[in-house]
XYZ file of N, CA and C in Angstrom:
606
model
N -14.686 -29.342 -59.635
C -14.357 -27.885 -59.520
C -14.325 -26.410 -58.774
N -13.368 -26.664 -58.403
C -13.720 -25.334 -56.865
C -14.192 -24.263 -57.378
N -14.845 -23.805 -56.493
C -15.987 -22.147 -56.920
C -15.107 -21.841 -55.818
N -14.497 -19.863 -56.111
C -13.843 -18.985 -55.625
C -14.880 -17.735 -55.323
N -14.859 -17.046 -54.369
C -15.461 -16.326 -53.892
C -14.022 -15.139 -54.075
N -14.647 -13.666 -55.246
C -12.881 -12.820 -55.603
C -13.560 -11.431 -55.166
N -13.373 -11.524 -53.692
C -13.943 -9.818 -52.968
C -12.749 -8.714 -53.438
N -13.671 -8.096 -54.060
C -12.606 -6.558 -55.166
C -12.989 -5.536 -53.465
N -11.214 -5.421 -52.983
C -11.778 -4.644 -51.835
C -10.846 -3.284 -52.439
N -11.912 -2.453 -52.661
C -12.213 -1.427 -53.185
C -14.172 -0.379 -53.249
N -13.915 0.674 -53.143
C -15.614 0.837 -53.126
C -15.041 1.958 -54.518
N -14.510 2.137 -55.423
C -13.711 3.092 -56.570
C -14.366 2.146 -57.693
N -15.732 3.074 -58.472
C -16.215 2.278 -59.535
C -15.361 2.157 -60.095
N -13.488 2.451 -60.546
C -12.878 2.263 -61.569
C -11.917 1.654 -61.723
N -11.426 0.537 -60.260
C -10.482 0.207 -60.293
C -9.998 -1.130 -60.207
N -8.346 -0.426 -60.191
C -7.346 -1.777 -61.392
C -7.478 -3.271 -60.645
N -7.796 -3.093 -59.190
C -8.043 -4.597 -58.184
C -8.840 -4.470 -58.542
N -10.791 -4.330 -59.344
C -10.864 -5.250 -59.223
C -10.925 -5.859 -61.524
N -9.679 -5.361 -61.780
C -9.116 -5.625 -63.245
C -8.856 -6.482 -63.453
N -8.252 -6.390 -62.132
C -7.300 -7.809 -61.114
C -7.486 -9.075 -61.368
N -9.313 -9.177 -60.513
C -9.463 -10.457 -60.656
C -11.236 -10.120 -61.390
N -11.384 -9.548 -62.675
C -11.652 -9.946 -63.668
C -10.888 -10.670 -64.874
N -9.502 -10.658 -64.809
C -8.121 -10.904 -65.419
C -8.374 -12.243 -65.053
N -8.060 -12.767 -63.869
C -8.094 -14.499 -63.306
C -9.811 -15.069 -63.653
N -10.402 -14.239 -63.798
C -11.479 -15.265 -63.594
C -11.905 -15.447 -65.028
N -11.585 -14.957 -66.558
C -11.223 -15.347 -66.902
C -10.213 -15.890 -67.437
N -9.371 -16.154 -66.748
C -7.911 -16.539 -67.981
C -8.346 -17.929 -67.019
N -8.663 -17.910 -64.966
C -8.882 -19.272 -64.260
C -9.733 -19.674 -64.674
N -10.365 -19.468 -66.091
C -11.868 -20.006 -66.037
C -12.379 -22.158 -66.586
N -11.412 -22.060 -66.765
C -10.647 -23.636 -67.007
C -10.476 -24.319 -65.641
N -9.879 -23.246 -64.933
C -9.492 -24.084 -63.178
C -10.849 -24.372 -62.201
N -11.179 -23.101 -62.137
C -12.139 -22.960 -61.356
C -13.212 -21.493 -61.590
N -14.178 -21.864 -60.514
C -15.421 -20.906 -61.148
C -14.362 -19.365 -60.484
N -15.146 -18.324 -60.285
C -14.913 -17.772 -59.663
C -15.932 -16.233 -59.604
N -16.568 -15.792 -58.860
C -17.207 -14.942 -58.764
C -17.282 -13.509 -57.939
N -17.559 -12.769 -58.589
C -16.858 -11.882 -57.722
C -17.829 -11.198 -56.789
N -17.710 -10.635 -55.581
C -18.200 -10.218 -54.338
C -17.337 -8.546 -54.687
N -18.860 -8.121 -54.133
C -18.496 -6.423 -54.125
C -18.545 -5.853 -53.529
N -17.928 -5.136 -52.029
C -18.632 -4.764 -51.019
C -18.341 -2.793 -51.323
N -19.084 -2.462 -52.385
C -19.316 -1.075 -52.184
C -20.797 -0.497 -51.119
N -22.011 -1.905 -51.430
C -22.563 -1.843 -51.350
C -23.229 -1.703 -49.795
N -22.119 -1.812 -49.476
C -22.132 -2.034 -47.679
C -21.567 -0.722 -46.396
N -22.848 -0.418 -45.812
C -22.015 0.466 -44.717
C -20.843 -0.150 -44.306
N -20.731 2.189 -44.046
C -19.457 1.689 -42.370
C -19.906 0.892 -41.148
N -18.632 -0.019 -41.013
C -19.299 -0.814 -39.917
C -19.515 -0.113 -39.150
N -19.816 0.019 -37.754
C -20.818 0.842 -36.303
C -21.280 -1.119 -35.286
N -20.898 -1.050 -34.486
C -21.147 -2.117 -33.623
C -22.557 -1.431 -33.404
N -24.062 -1.802 -32.826
C -24.680 -1.638 -31.683
C -25.515 -3.131 -30.781
N -26.749 -1.827 -29.969
C -26.593 -2.408 -28.694
C -26.891 -4.009 -29.121
N -28.155 -4.679 -29.922
C -28.531 -6.308 -30.557
C -27.969 -6.120 -31.717
N -26.718 -5.693 -32.066
C -25.729 -6.174 -32.600
C -26.276 -6.580 -34.249
N -26.922 -5.278 -34.818
C -27.719 -5.580 -35.554
C -26.397 -5.473 -37.202
N -26.348 -6.858 -38.014
C -25.572 -6.679 -38.859
C -26.253 -7.017 -40.686
N -26.148 -5.671 -41.605
C -26.569 -5.371 -42.430
C -27.289 -7.155 -43.732
N -28.230 -7.097 -44.194
C -27.848 -8.291 -45.219
C -26.785 -8.382 -46.230
N -26.749 -6.526 -46.995
C -25.649 -6.770 -47.641
C -24.343 -8.107 -47.375
N -24.268 -7.086 -46.207
C -22.908 -8.015 -45.162
C -23.144 -9.752 -45.022
N -24.105 -9.737 -44.927
C -24.938 -11.678 -44.351
C -25.338 -12.323 -45.785
N -25.148 -11.618 -46.976
C -25.632 -12.209 -47.948
C -24.032 -12.827 -48.791
N -23.325 -11.775 -48.349
C -21.612 -11.811 -48.541
C -20.440 -13.241 -47.681
N -21.199 -13.189 -46.604
C -21.231 -13.643 -45.363
C -21.602 -15.353 -46.443
N -22.704 -14.897 -46.957
C -22.946 -17.013 -47.548
C -22.610 -17.353 -47.904
N -21.854 -16.692 -49.158
C -21.152 -16.663 -50.415
C -19.410 -17.316 -49.839
N -19.532 -16.050 -48.792
C -18.550 -16.614 -48.672
C -17.791 -18.391 -48.191
N -19.009 -18.623 -46.781
C -19.694 -20.318 -46.545
C -19.299 -20.791 -47.310
N -20.558 -20.512 -48.814
C -19.670 -22.159 -49.699
C -19.818 -21.928 -50.853
N -17.783 -21.026 -50.487
C -16.970 -21.211 -51.267
C -16.009 -22.274 -51.537
N -15.460 -22.741 -51.977
C -14.237 -23.531 -51.539
C -12.585 -22.386 -50.676
N -12.768 -21.218 -51.371
C -12.043 -20.544 -50.966
C -12.435 -19.251 -51.470
N -11.663 -17.970 -50.731
C -11.707 -16.440 -51.187
C -10.473 -16.512 -51.870
N -10.381 -15.379 -52.369
C -9.799 -14.166 -53.034
C -9.632 -12.129 -53.137
N -8.902 -12.424 -52.696
C -9.288 -11.146 -51.817
C -7.912 -9.857 -52.747
N -8.039 -9.095 -53.744
C -7.170 -8.294 -54.553
C -7.694 -6.801 -53.592
N -6.473 -6.376 -52.653
C -6.079 -4.776 -52.000
C -5.814 -3.741 -52.370
N -5.850 -2.828 -52.411
C -5.537 -1.745 -52.771
C -4.234 -0.908 -52.028
N -3.700 -0.444 -51.909
C -2.871 0.428 -50.959
C -3.110 2.003 -51.210
N -3.836 2.495 -49.681
C -3.584 3.692 -49.126
C -2.816 4.085 -48.073
N -2.193 4.978 -48.263
C -1.311 4.715 -46.886
C -0.729 3.857 -46.040
N -0.195 2.894 -47.302
C 1.010 2.001 -46.563
C -0.243 1.199 -45.595
N -2.193 1.300 -46.248
C -2.327 0.397 -45.731
C -3.782 -0.204 -46.500
N -4.456 -0.649 -45.572
C -5.722 -1.796 -46.807
C -6.971 -0.282 -47.049
N -8.463 -0.056 -47.623
C -9.315 0.611 -48.649
C -9.950 0.739 -46.771
N -10.501 2.128 -46.255
C -11.269 1.918 -45.185
C -12.218 1.362 -45.230
N -12.622 0.998 -46.714
C -14.226 0.155 -46.921
C -13.924 -1.497 -46.769
N -12.440 -1.424 -47.217
C -12.682 -3.123 -47.223
C -12.210 -3.349 -45.491
N -11.533 -2.794 -43.979
C -11.493 -2.796 -43.051
C -12.897 -2.908 -42.607
N -13.894 -2.024 -43.017
C -15.403 -1.912 -42.299
C -16.231 -2.751 -42.710
N -15.641 -3.728 -44.194
C -16.558 -4.823 -45.206
C -15.250 -5.869 -44.328
N -14.571 -6.291 -43.635
C -13.983 -6.830 -42.728
C -14.735 -6.912 -41.739
N -14.382 -6.536 -40.688
C -15.860 -5.916 -39.462
C -16.543 -6.359 -39.106
N -17.506 -6.089 -40.724
C -18.817 -6.827 -40.777
C -19.067 -8.183 -41.035
N -17.812 -9.000 -41.201
C -17.605 -10.013 -41.874
C -17.265 -11.024 -40.586
N -16.575 -9.932 -39.334
C -16.471 -10.943 -37.614
C -17.420 -10.910 -36.878
N -19.005 -9.965 -37.246
C -19.697 -8.993 -36.037
C -20.644 -10.168 -36.059
N -20.533 -11.089 -35.585
C -21.549 -12.107 -35.114
C -21.853 -12.817 -36.465
N -21.250 -12.993 -37.233
C -21.331 -13.556 -38.156
C -19.833 -14.856 -38.924
N -19.904 -15.164 -39.292
C -17.243 -16.032 -39.247
C -16.912 -16.757 -40.317
N -17.933 -15.698 -41.557
C -17.676 -16.897 -42.720
C -15.855 -17.165 -43.148
N -15.515 -16.643 -42.320
C -14.176 -16.767 -42.792
C -13.082 -17.686 -41.776
N -13.178 -18.673 -41.177
C -13.113 -19.452 -40.070
C -12.706 -20.310 -40.817
N -11.680 -20.928 -41.023
C -10.260 -21.935 -41.743
C -11.052 -21.689 -43.412
N -10.773 -20.744 -44.181
C -11.744 -20.297 -44.949
C -10.118 -20.134 -45.876
N -9.739 -20.671 -46.625
C -8.537 -20.136 -47.316
C -8.744 -19.236 -48.146
N -7.845 -18.544 -47.853
C -7.623 -17.099 -48.123
C -6.602 -17.103 -49.592
N -6.523 -16.816 -50.439
C -5.457 -15.778 -51.505
C -5.449 -14.040 -51.459
N -3.801 -14.062 -51.237
C -4.531 -12.528 -51.222
C -3.602 -11.433 -51.932
N -4.380 -11.167 -53.013
C -3.499 -10.300 -54.942
C -3.179 -8.990 -54.160
N -3.443 -8.114 -54.513
C -3.109 -6.217 -55.011
C -3.037 -5.649 -56.462
N -2.938 -4.537 -56.090
C -2.377 -3.547 -57.359
C -2.629 -2.603 -57.343
N -1.425 -1.768 -56.570
C -1.725 -0.726 -57.188
C -0.483 0.432 -58.130
N -0.938 1.937 -58.071
C -0.707 2.472 -58.615
C 1.448 3.067 -59.263
N 2.099 2.808 -57.861
C 2.887 2.172 -57.592
C 3.272 1.669 -58.576
N 5.438 1.443 -57.520
C 5.645 0.304 -58.362
C 6.204 -0.484 -57.633
N 5.737 -0.538 -55.966
C 5.753 -1.811 -55.017
C 4.135 -2.910 -54.828
N 2.845 -2.175 -55.463
C 2.043 -3.258 -55.479
C 0.686 -2.982 -54.375
N 1.050 -2.562 -53.758
C 0.116 -2.374 -52.812
C 0.746 -4.556 -51.220
N 1.941 -4.253 -51.405
C 2.964 -4.877 -50.282
C 2.888 -4.705 -48.961
N 2.648 -3.460 -48.341
C 2.069 -2.893 -47.400
C 0.900 -3.665 -47.181
N -0.127 -3.336 -47.677
C -1.564 -3.652 -47.954
C -1.808 -4.507 -47.418
N -0.710 -5.547 -47.948
C -0.806 -6.897 -48.271
C -0.715 -7.876 -47.730
N -0.162 -7.846 -46.214
C 1.126 -7.663 -45.693
C -0.530 -7.738 -44.347
N -0.747 -6.335 -43.996
C -1.903 -5.809 -43.317
C -2.787 -6.336 -43.042
N -3.248 -6.513 -44.548
C -4.564 -8.184 -44.320
C -4.340 -8.670 -43.484
N -3.126 -9.599 -44.563
C -2.956 -10.352 -43.709
C -2.383 -11.076 -42.209
N -2.669 -9.820 -41.540
C -2.914 -9.662 -40.153
C -3.815 -9.804 -39.147
N -5.030 -8.956 -39.950
C -6.458 -8.943 -39.445
C -7.108 -10.561 -39.894
N -6.532 -10.955 -41.207
C -7.018 -12.011 -41.613
C -6.742 -13.378 -40.416
N -5.867 -12.925 -39.816
C -5.372 -13.763 -38.506
C -5.990 -13.164 -37.759
N -6.593 -12.291 -37.542
C -7.374 -11.663 -35.094
C -8.088 -13.204 -35.563
N -8.805 -13.116 -34.037
C -8.966 -13.832 -33.436
C -10.572 -14.239 -33.836
N -11.308 -13.020 -34.117
C -12.483 -12.684 -34.635
C -12.892 -13.257 -35.813
N -11.286 -13.439 -37.270
C -11.776 -13.684 -38.091
C -11.207 -15.031 -38.666
N -9.813 -15.616 -38.925
C -9.386 -16.758 -37.732
C -9.497 -17.474 -39.828
N -8.873 -16.268 -40.713
C -8.798 -17.848 -42.304
C -7.486 -18.369 -42.039
N -7.298 -19.167 -43.079
C -6.692 -19.807 -43.557
C -6.045 -19.230 -44.589
N -4.843 -18.958 -44.754
C -4.176 -17.144 -45.289
C -2.932 -18.802 -45.804
N -3.206 -18.813 -47.317
C -1.959 -19.430 -48.185
C -0.435 -18.618 -47.910
N 0.049 -19.311 -47.218
C 1.613 -18.589 -46.999
C 2.625 -19.116 -48.458
N 3.670 -18.002 -47.519
C 5.009 -16.964 -48.602
C 4.614 -17.150 -50.116
N 3.049 -16.017 -50.143
C 2.154 -16.025 -51.433
C 2.703 -14.343 -51.559
N 2.245 -13.565 -52.580
C 2.546 -12.369 -52.927
C 2.130 -12.504 -54.192
N 1.670 -11.878 -54.605
C 1.096 -11.443 -56.234
C 1.192 -9.601 -56.227
N 1.804 -9.310 -56.472
C 2.212 -7.741 -56.277
C 1.738 -6.606 -58.186
N 1.087 -6.607 -58.366
C 0.733 -5.439 -59.644
C 1.507 -4.181 -58.523
N 1.902 -4.286 -59.491
C 2.111 -2.204 -59.604
C 2.454 -1.596 -61.000
N 2.223 -0.755 -61.140
C 2.239 0.813 -62.227
C 0.716 -0.644 -62.571
N -0.109 -0.345 -61.837
C -1.189 -1.257 -62.517
C -2.170 -0.208 -63.732
N -2.562 0.723 -64.068
C -2.258 1.726 -64.639
C -2.181 1.262 -66.180
N -1.187 0.962 -66.070
C -0.345 0.290 -67.459
C -0.190 -1.199 -67.456
N -0.790 -1.911 -66.940
C -0.293 -3.684 -66.759
C -1.695 -4.229 -67.923
N -2.234 -3.262 -68.054
C -3.716 -4.617 -69.011
C -3.585 -3.583 -70.376
N -3.691 -4.497 -71.899
C -3.747 -4.285 -72.678
C -5.159 -3.508 -73.033
N -5.833 -3.854 -73.931
C -6.876 -3.426 -74.227
C -8.411 -3.991 -74.619
N -7.313 -5.165 -74.207
C -8.086 -6.559 -73.828
C -8.694 -7.418 -72.802
N -8.152 -6.263 -71.611
C -8.433 -6.656 -70.395
C -7.094 -7.471 -69.768
N -6.279 -8.141 -70.776
C -5.408 -9.022 -70.544
C -4.190 -8.056 -69.933
N -3.350 -8.936 -68.753
C -2.105 -8.677 -68.422
C -1.023 -8.564 -69.849
N -0.224 -7.670 -69.718
C 0.190 -7.733 -71.201
C 1.502 -7.917 -69.953
N 2.343 -8.222 -69.171
C 3.879 -8.586 -68.611
C 3.664 -10.241 -68.684
N 4.607 -10.982 -69.625
C 4.534 -12.607 -69.727
C 4.725 -12.438 -68.630
N 6.374 -12.416 -67.204
C 6.418 -12.492 -66.360
C 5.821 -12.535 -65.054
N 4.371 -11.467 -64.992
C 3.472 -11.630 -64.212
C 2.583 -12.348 -64.360
N 2.132 -12.961 -65.528
C 1.471 -14.341 -65.676
C 1.827 -15.205 -65.186
N 3.043 -15.309 -65.815
C 3.363 -16.734 -65.403
C 3.193 -17.076 -63.408
N 3.511 -15.840 -63.225
C 3.538 -15.695 -61.375
C 2.405 -16.297 -61.367
N 1.306 -15.474 -61.916
C -0.186 -15.547 -61.301
C -0.138 -16.524 -61.885
N 0.144 -17.631 -62.209
C -0.090 -19.096 -63.133
C 0.577 -19.802 -61.966
N 1.450 -19.624 -61.482
C 1.753 -20.258 -60.301
C 1.734 -20.661 -59.348
N 0.997 -18.236 -58.837
C 0.433 -18.559 -57.329
C -0.840 -19.194 -57.226
N -1.721 -19.253 -58.768
C -3.379 -19.726 -58.380
C -3.316 -21.536 -58.361
N -1.819 -21.835 -59.416
C -2.126 -23.697 -59.453
C -1.626 -23.555 -57.681
N -1.109 -22.703 -56.915
C -0.088 -24.087 -55.696
C -2.222 -23.266 -54.736
N -2.647 -22.268 -55.313
C -4.508 -21.860 -54.078
C -5.277 -22.701 -54.369
N -4.875 -23.962 -55.762
C -5.949 -24.459 -56.104
C -5.469 -25.689 -55.052
N -4.116 -26.115 -54.923
C -4.065 -27.403 -54.142
C -3.822 -26.762 -52.926
N -3.695 -25.871 -52.413
C -3.272 -25.768 -51.199
C -5.115 -25.101 -50.506
N -6.077 -25.495 -51.358
C -7.873 -25.725 -50.771
C -7.981 -27.233 -50.392
N -7.559 -27.387 -51.648
C -7.321 -29.057 -51.663
C -7.197 -29.487 -50.223
N -5.891 -29.269 -50.317
C -5.049 -29.930 -49.336
C -6.163 -29.259 -47.247
N -6.372 -28.352 -47.920
C -6.904 -27.572 -46.706
C -8.834 -28.285 -46.254
N -9.305 -29.195 -47.036
C -10.533 -29.946 -47.058
C -10.315 -30.349 -45.845
N -8.804 -31.614 -46.590
C -8.635 -31.954 -45.055
C -8.533 -31.768 -43.632
N -7.862 -30.771 -43.427
C -7.667 -29.832 -42.166
C -8.221 -28.870 -41.451
N -10.152 -29.980 -41.438
C -11.183 -28.859 -40.670
C -11.162 -30.189 -39.600
N -10.411 -30.414 -38.526
C -10.917 -31.009 -37.497
C -10.727 -30.316 -36.437
N -10.397 -29.100 -36.568
C -10.825 -28.786 -35.119
C -11.636 -27.259 -36.358
N -12.835 -27.391 -36.718
C -13.326 -26.216 -37.412
C -14.145 -25.971 -36.624
N -14.980 -26.684 -36.116
C -16.515 -26.756 -34.969
C -16.202 -25.210 -33.389
N -14.668 -25.749 -33.389
C -14.406 -25.942 -32.224
C -13.649 -24.092 -32.829
N -13.294 -24.255 -33.535
C -12.637 -22.520 -34.165
C -14.058 -22.189 -34.296
N -14.592 -22.253 -34.598
C -15.838 -21.065 -34.782
C -16.489 -21.099 -33.862
N -16.254 -21.370 -32.442
C -17.179 -21.264 -31.259
C -16.604 -20.067 -30.810
N -14.502 -20.292 -31.072
C -13.971 -19.777 -30.322
C -14.177 -18.356 -30.880
N -14.059 -18.048 -31.604
C -14.540 -16.402 -33.094
C -15.716 -16.516 -32.219
N -16.645 -16.974 -32.371
C -18.311 -16.626 -32.375
C -18.171 -16.104 -30.773
N -17.873 -16.586 -29.635
C -17.014 -16.255 -28.490
C -16.195 -15.174 -27.739
N -15.271 -14.434 -28.868
C -14.432 -13.329 -28.874
C -14.688 -12.658 -28.439
N -14.783 -11.295 -27.507
C -15.001 -10.132 -27.489
C -13.416 -9.499 -27.262
N -13.442 -8.493 -27.190
C -12.522 -7.579 -27.275
C -12.964 -6.855 -25.999
N -13.724 -7.017 -26.109
C -14.922 -5.990 -24.848
C -14.907 -6.847 -23.554
N -14.399 -8.123 -23.911
C -13.791 -9.084 -22.187
C -12.573 -9.013 -22.069
N -12.702 -9.144 -20.297
C -11.012 -9.040 -20.591
C -11.086 -10.410 -20.154
């Protein structure tokens, strides 16, 4: 059985993105082992002369490296991902590079009708950057709109069409992860390039 890390892309104590990942953890427990990972304990990203990386970021990196794949649930603020998620991804590409060639599924929930569509698009671009270079599942979006009303009292998704779509996307992600395991011939080179990359150099 595959083991996935599910990153809550918010530092809010009450987040419907956390609820979505908790639902996925329970709903797909017979298909994969999903561990929720919080970013709210991370400090705001800051470069330092000694390239210091906080232990919290190193611990998350270790979990990502050991996982078969990563699921990220992002809210949308001002048409973008949260500052907390931006900062977390910066730490996870600063001297450590756990995302290189790692299969990633992007999901998201928002209070409005668009379901974090712009934030998900932005997150794709960030994950494809030279420092991160994740392997993002193509042609897939799970956009949970009106998320405050999306779950019942048992924390299950109410809309059967949403459940059906998520079931299909998750099944595709499992297949994507299994295929990706055969596509790591350039992983050593890709990781080296990520480690050598710097925006400070010409």
